[in-house]
PDB file of C-alpha atoms in Angstrom:
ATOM      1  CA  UNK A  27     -53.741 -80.630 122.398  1.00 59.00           C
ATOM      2  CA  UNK A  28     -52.189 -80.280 119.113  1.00 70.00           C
ATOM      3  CA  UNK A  29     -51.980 -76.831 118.093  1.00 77.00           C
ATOM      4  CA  UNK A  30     -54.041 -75.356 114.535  1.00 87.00           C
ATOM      5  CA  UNK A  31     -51.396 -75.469 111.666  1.00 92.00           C
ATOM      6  CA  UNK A  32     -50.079 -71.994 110.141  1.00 93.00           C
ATOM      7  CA  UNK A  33     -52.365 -69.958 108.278  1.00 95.00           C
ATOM      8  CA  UNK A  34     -49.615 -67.556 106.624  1.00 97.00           C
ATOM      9  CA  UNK A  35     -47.639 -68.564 103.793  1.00 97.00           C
ATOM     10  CA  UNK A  36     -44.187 -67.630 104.649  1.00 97.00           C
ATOM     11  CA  UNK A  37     -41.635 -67.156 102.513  1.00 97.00           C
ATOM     12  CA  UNK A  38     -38.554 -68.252 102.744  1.00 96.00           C
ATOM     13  CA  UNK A  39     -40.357 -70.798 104.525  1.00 95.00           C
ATOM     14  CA  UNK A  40     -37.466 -72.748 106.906  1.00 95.00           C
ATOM     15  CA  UNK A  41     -34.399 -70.083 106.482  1.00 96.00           C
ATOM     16  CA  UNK A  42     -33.561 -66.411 106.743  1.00 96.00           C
ATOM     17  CA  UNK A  43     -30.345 -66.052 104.753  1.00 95.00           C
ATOM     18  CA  UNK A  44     -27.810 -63.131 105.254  1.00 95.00           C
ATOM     19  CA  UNK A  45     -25.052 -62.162 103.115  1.00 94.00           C
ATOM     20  CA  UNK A  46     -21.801 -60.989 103.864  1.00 91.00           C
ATOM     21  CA  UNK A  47     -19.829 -58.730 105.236  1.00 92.00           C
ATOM     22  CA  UNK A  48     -20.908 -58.230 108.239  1.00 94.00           C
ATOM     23  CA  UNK A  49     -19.568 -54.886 108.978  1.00 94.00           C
ATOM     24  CA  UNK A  50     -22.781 -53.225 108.617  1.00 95.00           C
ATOM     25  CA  UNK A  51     -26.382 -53.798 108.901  1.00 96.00           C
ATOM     26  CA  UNK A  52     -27.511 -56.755 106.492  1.00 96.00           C
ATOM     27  CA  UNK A  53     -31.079 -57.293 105.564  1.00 97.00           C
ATOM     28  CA  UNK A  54     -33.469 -60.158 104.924  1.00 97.00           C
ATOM     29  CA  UNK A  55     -36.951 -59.594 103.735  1.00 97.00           C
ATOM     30  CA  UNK A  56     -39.555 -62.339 105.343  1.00 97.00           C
ATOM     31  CA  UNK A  57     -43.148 -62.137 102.971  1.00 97.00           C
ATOM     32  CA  UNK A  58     -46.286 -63.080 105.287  1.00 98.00           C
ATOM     33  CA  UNK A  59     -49.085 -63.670 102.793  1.00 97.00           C
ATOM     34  CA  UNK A  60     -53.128 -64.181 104.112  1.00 97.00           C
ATOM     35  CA  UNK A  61     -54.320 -66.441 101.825  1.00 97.00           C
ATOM     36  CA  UNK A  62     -57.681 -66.970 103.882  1.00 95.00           C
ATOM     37  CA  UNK A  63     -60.915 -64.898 104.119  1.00 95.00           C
ATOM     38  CA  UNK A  64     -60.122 -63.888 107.668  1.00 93.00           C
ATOM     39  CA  UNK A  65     -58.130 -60.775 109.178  1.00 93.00           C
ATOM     40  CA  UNK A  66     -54.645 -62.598 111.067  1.00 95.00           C
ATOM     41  CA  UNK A  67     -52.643 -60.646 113.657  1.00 95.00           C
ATOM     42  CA  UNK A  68     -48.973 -61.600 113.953  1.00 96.00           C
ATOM     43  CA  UNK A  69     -45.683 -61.085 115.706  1.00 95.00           C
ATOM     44  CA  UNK A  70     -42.642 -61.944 114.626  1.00 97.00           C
ATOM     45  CA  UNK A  71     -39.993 -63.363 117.851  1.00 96.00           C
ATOM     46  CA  UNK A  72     -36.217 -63.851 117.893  1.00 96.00           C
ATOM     47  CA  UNK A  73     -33.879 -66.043 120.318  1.00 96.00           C
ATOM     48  CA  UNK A  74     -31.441 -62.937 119.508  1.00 95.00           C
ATOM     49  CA  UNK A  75     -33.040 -59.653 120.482  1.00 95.00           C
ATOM     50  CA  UNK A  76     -29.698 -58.161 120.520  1.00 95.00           C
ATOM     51  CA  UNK A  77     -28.937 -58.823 117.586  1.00 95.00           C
ATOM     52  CA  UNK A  78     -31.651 -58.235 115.276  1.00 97.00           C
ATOM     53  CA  UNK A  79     -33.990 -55.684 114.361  1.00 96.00           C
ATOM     54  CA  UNK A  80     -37.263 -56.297 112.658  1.00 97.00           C
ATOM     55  CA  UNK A  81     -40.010 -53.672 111.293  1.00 96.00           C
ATOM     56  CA  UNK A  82     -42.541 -54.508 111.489  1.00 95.00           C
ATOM     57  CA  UNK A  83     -42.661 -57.146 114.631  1.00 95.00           C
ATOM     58  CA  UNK A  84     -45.987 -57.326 114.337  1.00 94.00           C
ATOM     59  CA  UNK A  85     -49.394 -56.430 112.987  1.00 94.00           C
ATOM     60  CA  UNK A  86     -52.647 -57.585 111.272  1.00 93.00           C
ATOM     61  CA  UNK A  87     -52.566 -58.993 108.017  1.00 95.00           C
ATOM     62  CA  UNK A  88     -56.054 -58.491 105.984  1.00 94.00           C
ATOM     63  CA  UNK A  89     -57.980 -61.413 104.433  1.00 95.00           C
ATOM     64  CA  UNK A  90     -56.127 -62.477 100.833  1.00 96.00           C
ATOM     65  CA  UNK A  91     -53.526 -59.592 101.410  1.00 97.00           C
ATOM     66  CA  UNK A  92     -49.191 -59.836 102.494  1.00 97.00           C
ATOM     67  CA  UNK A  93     -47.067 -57.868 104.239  1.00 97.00           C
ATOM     68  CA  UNK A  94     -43.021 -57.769 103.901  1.00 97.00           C
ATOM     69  CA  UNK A  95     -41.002 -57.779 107.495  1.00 97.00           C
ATOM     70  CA  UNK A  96     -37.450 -56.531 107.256  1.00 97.00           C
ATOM     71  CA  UNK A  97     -35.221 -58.442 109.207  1.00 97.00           C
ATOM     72  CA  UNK A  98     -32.170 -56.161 110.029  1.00 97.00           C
ATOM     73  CA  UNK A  99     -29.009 -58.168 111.460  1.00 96.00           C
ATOM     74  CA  UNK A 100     -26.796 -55.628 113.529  1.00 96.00           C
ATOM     75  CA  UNK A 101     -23.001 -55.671 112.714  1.00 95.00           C
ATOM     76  CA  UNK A 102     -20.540 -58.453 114.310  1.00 94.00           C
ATOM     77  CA  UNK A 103     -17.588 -59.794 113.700  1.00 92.00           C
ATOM     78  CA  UNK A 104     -17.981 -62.822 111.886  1.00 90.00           C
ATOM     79  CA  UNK A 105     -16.588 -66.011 112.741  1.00 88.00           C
ATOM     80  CA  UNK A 106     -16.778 -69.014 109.801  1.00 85.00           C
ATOM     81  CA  UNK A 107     -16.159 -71.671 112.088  1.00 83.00           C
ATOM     82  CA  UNK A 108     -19.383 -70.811 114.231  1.00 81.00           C
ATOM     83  CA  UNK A 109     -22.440 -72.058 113.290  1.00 83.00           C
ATOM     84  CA  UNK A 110     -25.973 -69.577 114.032  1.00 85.00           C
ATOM     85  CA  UNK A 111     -27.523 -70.692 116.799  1.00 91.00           C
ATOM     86  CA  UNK A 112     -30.595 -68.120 115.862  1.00 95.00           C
ATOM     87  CA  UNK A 113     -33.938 -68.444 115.430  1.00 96.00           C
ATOM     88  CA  UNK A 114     -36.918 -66.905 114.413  1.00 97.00           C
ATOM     89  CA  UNK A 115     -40.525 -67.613 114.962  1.00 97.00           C
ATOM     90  CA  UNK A 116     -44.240 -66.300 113.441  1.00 97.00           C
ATOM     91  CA  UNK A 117     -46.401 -66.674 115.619  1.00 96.00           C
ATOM     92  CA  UNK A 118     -50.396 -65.965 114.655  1.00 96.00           C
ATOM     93  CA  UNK A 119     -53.890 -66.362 115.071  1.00 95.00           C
ATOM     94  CA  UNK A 120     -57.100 -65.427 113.626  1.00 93.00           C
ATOM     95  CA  UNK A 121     -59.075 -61.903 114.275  1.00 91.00           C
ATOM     96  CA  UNK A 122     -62.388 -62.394 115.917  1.00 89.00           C
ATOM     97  CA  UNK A 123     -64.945 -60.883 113.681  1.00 85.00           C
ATOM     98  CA  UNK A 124     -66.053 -58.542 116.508  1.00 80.00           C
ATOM     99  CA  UNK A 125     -62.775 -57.611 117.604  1.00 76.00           C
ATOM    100  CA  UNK A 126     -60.458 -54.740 115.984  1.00 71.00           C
ATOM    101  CA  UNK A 127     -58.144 -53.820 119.094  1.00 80.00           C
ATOM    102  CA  UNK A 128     -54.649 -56.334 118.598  1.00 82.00           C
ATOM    103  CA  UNK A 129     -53.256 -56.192 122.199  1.00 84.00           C
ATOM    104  CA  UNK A 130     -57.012 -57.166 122.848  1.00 84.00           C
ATOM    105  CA  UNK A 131     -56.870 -60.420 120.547  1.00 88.00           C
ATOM    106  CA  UNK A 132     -53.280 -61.507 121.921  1.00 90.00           C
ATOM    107  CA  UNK A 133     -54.913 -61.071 125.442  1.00 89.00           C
ATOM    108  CA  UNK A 134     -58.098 -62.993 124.212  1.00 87.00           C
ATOM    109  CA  UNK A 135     -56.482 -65.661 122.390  1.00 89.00           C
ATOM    110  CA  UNK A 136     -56.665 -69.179 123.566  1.00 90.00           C
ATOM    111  CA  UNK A 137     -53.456 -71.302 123.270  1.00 90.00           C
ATOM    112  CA  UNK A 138     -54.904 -74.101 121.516  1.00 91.00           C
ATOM    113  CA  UNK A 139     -55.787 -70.950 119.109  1.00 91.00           C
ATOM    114  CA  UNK A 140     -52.162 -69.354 118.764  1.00 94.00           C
ATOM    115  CA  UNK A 141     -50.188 -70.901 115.525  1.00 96.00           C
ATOM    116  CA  UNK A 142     -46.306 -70.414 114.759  1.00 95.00           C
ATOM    117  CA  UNK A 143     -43.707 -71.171 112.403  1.00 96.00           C
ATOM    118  CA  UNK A 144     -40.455 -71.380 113.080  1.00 96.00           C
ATOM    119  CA  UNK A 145     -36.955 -69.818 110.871  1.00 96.00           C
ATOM    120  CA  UNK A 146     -33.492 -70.607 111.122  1.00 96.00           C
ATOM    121  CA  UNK A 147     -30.856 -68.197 110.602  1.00 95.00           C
ATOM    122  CA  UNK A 148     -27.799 -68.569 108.104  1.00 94.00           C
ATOM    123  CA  UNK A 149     -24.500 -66.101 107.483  1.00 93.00           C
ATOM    124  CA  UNK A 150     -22.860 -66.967 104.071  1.00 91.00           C
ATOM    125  CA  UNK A 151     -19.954 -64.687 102.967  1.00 88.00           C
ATOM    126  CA  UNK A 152     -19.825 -64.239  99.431  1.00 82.00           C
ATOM    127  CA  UNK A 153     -16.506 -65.175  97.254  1.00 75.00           C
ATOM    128  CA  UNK A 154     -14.142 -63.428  95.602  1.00 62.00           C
ATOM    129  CA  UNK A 155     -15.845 -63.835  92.226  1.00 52.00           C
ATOM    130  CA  UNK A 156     -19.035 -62.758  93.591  1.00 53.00           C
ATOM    131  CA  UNK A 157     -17.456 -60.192  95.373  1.00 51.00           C
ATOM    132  CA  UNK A 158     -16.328 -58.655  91.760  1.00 52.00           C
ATOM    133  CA  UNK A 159     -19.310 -58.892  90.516  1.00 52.00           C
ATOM    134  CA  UNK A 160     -20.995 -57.036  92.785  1.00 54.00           C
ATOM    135  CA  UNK A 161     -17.982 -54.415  93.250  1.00 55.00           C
ATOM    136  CA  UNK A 162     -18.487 -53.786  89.203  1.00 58.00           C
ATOM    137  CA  UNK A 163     -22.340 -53.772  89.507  1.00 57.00           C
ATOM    138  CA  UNK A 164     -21.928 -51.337  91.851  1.00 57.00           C
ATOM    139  CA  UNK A 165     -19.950 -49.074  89.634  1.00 58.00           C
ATOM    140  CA  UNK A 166     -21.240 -49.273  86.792  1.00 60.00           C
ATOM    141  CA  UNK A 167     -24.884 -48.659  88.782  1.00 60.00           C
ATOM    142  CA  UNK A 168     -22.986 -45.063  90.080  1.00 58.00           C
ATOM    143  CA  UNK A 169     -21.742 -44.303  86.254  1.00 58.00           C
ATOM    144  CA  UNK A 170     -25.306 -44.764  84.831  1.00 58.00           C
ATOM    145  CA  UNK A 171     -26.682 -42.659  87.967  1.00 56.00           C
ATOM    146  CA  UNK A 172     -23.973 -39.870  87.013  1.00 54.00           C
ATOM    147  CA  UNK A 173     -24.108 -39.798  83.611  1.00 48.00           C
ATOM    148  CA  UNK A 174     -27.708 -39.450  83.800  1.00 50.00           C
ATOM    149  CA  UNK A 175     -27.340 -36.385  86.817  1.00 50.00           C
ATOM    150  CA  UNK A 176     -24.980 -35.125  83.656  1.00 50.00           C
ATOM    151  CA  UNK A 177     -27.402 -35.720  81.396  1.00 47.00           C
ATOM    152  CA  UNK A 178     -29.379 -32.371  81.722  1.00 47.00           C
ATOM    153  CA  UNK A 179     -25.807 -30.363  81.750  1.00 43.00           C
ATOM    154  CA  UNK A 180     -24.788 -31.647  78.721  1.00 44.00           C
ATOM    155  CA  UNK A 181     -28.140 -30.406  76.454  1.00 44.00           C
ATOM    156  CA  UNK A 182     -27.560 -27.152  77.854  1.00 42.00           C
ATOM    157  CA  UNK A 183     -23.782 -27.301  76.846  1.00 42.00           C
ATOM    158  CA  UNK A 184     -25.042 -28.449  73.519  1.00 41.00           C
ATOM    159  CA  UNK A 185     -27.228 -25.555  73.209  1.00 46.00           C
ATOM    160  CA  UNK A 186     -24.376 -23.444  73.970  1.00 50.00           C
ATOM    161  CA  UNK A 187     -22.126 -24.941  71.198  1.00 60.00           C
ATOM    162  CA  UNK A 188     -24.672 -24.745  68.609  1.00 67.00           C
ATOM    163  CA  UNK A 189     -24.651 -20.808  69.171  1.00 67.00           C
ATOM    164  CA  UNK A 190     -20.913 -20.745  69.146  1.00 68.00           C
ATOM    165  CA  UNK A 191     -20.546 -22.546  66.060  1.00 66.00           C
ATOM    166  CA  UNK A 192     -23.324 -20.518  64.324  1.00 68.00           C
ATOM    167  CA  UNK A 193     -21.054 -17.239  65.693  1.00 70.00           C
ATOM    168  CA  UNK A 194     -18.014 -19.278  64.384  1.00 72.00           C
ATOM    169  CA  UNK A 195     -19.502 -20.510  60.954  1.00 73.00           C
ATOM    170  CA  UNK A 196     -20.373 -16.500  60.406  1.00 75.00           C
ATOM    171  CA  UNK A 197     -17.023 -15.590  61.013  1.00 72.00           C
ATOM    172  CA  UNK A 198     -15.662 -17.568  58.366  1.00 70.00           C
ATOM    173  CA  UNK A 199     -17.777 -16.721  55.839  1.00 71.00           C
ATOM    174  CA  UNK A 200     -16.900 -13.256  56.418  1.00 73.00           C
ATOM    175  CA  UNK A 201     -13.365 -13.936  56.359  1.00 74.00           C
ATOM    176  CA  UNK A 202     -13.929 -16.114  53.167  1.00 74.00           C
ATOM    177  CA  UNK A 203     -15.251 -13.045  51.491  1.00 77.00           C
ATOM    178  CA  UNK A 204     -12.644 -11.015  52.989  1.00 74.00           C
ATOM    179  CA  UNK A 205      -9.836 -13.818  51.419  1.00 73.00           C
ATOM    180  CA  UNK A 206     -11.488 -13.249  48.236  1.00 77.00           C
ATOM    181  CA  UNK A 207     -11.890  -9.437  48.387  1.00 79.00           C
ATOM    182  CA  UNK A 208      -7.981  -9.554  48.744  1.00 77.00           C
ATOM    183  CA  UNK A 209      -7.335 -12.129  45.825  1.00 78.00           C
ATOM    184  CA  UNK A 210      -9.050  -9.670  43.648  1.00 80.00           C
ATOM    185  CA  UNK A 211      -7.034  -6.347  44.707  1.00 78.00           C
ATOM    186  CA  UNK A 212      -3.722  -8.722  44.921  1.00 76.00           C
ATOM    187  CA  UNK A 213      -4.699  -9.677  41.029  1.00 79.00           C
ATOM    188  CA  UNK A 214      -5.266  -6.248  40.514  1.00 82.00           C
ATOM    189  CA  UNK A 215      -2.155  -5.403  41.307  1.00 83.00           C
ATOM    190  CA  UNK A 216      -0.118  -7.693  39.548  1.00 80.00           C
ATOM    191  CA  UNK A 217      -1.827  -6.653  36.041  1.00 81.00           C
ATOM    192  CA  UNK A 218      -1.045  -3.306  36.941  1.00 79.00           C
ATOM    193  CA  UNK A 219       2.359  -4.094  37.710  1.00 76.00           C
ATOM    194  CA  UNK A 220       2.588  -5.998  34.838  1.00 76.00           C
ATOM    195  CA  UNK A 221       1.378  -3.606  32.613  1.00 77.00           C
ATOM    196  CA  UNK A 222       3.650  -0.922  33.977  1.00 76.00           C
ATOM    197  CA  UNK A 223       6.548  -2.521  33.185  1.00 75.00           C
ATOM    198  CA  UNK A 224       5.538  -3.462  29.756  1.00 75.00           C
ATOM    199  CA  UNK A 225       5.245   0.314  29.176  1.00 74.00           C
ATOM    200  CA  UNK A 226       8.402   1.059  30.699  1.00 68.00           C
ATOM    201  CA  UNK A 227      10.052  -1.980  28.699  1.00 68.00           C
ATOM    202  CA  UNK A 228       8.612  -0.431  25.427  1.00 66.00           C
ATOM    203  CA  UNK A 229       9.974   3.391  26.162  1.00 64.00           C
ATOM    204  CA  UNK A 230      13.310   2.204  27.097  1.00 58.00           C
ATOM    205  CA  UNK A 231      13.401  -0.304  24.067  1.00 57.00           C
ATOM    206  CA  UNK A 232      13.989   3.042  21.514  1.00 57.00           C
ATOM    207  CA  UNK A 233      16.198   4.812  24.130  1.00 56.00           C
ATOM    208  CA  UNK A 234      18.646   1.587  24.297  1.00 55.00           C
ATOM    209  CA  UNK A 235      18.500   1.700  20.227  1.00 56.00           C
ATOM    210  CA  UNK A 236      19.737   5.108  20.052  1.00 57.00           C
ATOM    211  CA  UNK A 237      22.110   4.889  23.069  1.00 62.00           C
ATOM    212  CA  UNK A 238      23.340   2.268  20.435  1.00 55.00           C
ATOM    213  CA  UNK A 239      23.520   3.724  17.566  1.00 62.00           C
ATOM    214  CA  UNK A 240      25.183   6.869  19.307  1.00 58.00           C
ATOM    215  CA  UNK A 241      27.665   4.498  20.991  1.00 53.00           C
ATOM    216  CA  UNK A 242      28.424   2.995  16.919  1.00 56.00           C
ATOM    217  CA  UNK A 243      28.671   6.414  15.770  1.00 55.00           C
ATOM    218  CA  UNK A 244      31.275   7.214  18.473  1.00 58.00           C
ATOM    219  CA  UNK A 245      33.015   4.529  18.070  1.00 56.00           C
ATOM    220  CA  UNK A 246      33.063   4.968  14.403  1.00 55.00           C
ATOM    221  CA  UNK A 247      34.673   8.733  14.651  1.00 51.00           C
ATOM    222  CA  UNK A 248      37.091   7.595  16.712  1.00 60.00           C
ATOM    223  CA  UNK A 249      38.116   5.207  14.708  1.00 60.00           C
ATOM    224  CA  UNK A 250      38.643   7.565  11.735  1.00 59.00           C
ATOM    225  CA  UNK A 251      39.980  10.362  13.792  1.00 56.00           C
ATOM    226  CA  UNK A 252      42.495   7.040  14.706  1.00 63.00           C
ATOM    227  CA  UNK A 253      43.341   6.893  11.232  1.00 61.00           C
ATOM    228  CA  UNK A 254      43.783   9.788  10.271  1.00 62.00           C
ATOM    229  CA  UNK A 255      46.506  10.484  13.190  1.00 65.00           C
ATOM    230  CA  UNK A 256      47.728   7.246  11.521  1.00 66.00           C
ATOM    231  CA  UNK A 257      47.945   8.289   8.175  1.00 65.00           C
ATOM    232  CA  UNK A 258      49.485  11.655   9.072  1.00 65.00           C
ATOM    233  CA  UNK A 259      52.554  10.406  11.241  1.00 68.00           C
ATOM    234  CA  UNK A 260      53.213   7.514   8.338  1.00 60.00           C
ATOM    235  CA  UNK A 261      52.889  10.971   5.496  1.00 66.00           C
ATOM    236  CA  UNK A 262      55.195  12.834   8.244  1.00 67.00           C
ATOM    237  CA  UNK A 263      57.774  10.243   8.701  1.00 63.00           C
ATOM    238  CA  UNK A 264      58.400   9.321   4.810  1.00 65.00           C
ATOM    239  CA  UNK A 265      58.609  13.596   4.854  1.00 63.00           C
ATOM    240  CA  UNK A 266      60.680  13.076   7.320  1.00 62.00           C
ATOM    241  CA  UNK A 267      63.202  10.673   5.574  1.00 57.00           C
ATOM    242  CA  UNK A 268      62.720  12.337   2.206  1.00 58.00           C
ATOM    243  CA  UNK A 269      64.578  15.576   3.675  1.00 53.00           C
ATOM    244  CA  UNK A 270      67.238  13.882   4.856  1.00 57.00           C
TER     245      UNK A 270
END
C-alpha cells in the first residue's frame, strides 16, 4: 500500500546545500511549515550520523505553524572529486486528536500512516571572487561593529574638547587683552621717548650756538693776536735794517 503523501512543506525541498570551507562546522537551515489544521510530529534522519548534527531532530509542528532545523555538517577534509553520497529524510505523521505524548504517537503510528521526504546533500566551495567578497563583507561588518563600540567614547571625548577649547578660547582672550595692554604702555613709551629727546634737542640747540659763536670769537682773537705778532716782526725788521 502506497504510502499518504507529505504534509510539510519543506524547504529547500530536494537539496541541503553547504558552503565551503570545510574546516569548521557549516550550517544549513531546513524550514518545516504545517500548512494543515492538524498538529504533525516529525523527525528528521541522516545516512551520515557521524557526520551531521541536527537541532532539532524532531518534534511536533502545530496546525498552520513552521519550525527551522539546523543542519550542522562536522568538519572534513574535503575532496572535489568525491561526490556526497548523503542523505536526509523527514519523516511525519499526523497527531491523533486525543493524543499529546510523541514517543506515544511514533509507537501508535501505523505504517501506511508514516509520510517522508527525502534530501540530498551537496558541498560547493566558493571561488576566489566570492571568496573576496565575503573576506571584505566581513571586514567592513567588524569596522561598522567597532566604530559603533567607539561610538559612545568618542561623545565623551567630544565633551571633553568642548571644555578644553572653552578653557583655551579664555586664555586667548586674556592674552589678547594682555597684547593690547602692552601696545598701549610700548606707545607710551615711545611718545615719551620721543618727547624727551625733542627737549633735549631744543636745550642743546642754544648751547651748540654759543659753543659756536665762542669757537668764532676764538678763532677771531687769534687771528688778530696773529697779526699783530705779524705786524710787529715786519715794524722790527725794517727797524732793524734802518739802523744798519
Amino acid at each position: 500500500m502506497a504510502r499518504p503523501e507529505q504534509v510539510l512543506v519543506l524547504e529547500p525541498q530536494h537539496e541541503l546545500k553547504f558552503r565551503g570551507p570545510f574546516t569548521d562546522v557549516v550550517t544549513a537551515t531546513l524550514k518545516l511549515t504545517n500548512p494543515t489544521d492538524r498538529n504533525v510530529c516529525f523527525k528528521v534522519k541522516t545516512t551520515a550520523p557521524r557526520r551531521y548534527c541536527v537541532r532539532p531532530n524532531s518534534g511536533i509542528i502545530d496546525a498552520g505553524t513552521s519550525i527551522n532545523v539546523s543542519v550542522m555538517l562536522q568538519p572534513f577534509d574535503y575532496d572535489p572529486n568525491e561526490k556526497s553520497k548523503h542523505k536526509f529524510m523527514v519523516q511525519s505523521v499526523l497527531v491523533p486528536y486525543d493524543m499529546t505524548d510523541m514517543e506515544g504517537v511514533w509507537k501508535e503510528a501505523k505504517p501506511e500512516e508514516l509520510m517522508d521526504s527525502k534530501l540530498r546533500c551537496a558541498f560547493e566551495m566558493p571561488l576566489e571572487n566570492d571568496k573576496t567578497h565575503e573576506g571584505e563583507s566581513k571586514k567592513n561588518e567588524t569596522s561598522s561593529t567597532s566604530v559603533k563600540s567607539e561610538h559612545p567614547a568618542k561623545q565623551g571625548s567630544v565633551s571633553m574638547d568642548d571644555g578644553e577649547v572653552k578653557k583655551i578660547m579664555e586664555e586667548c582672550k586674556r592674552l589678547q587683552m594682555e597684547v593690547q595692554r602692552l601696545r598701549e604702555e610700548n606707545k607710551q613709551i615711545k611718545e615719551d621717548d620721543g618727547l624727551r629727546k625733542r627737549r633735549v634737542t631744543s636745550a642743546a640747540a642754544p648751547h651748540s650756538s654759543n659753543m659756536a659763536m665762542t669757537a668764532m670769537k676764538d678763532e677771531g682773537l687769534s687771528t688778530r693776536v696773529l697779526a699783530f705778532c705779524l705786524l710787529f716782526f715786519v715794524i722790527g725788521a725794517i727797524i732793524g735794517k734802518m739802523v744798519l
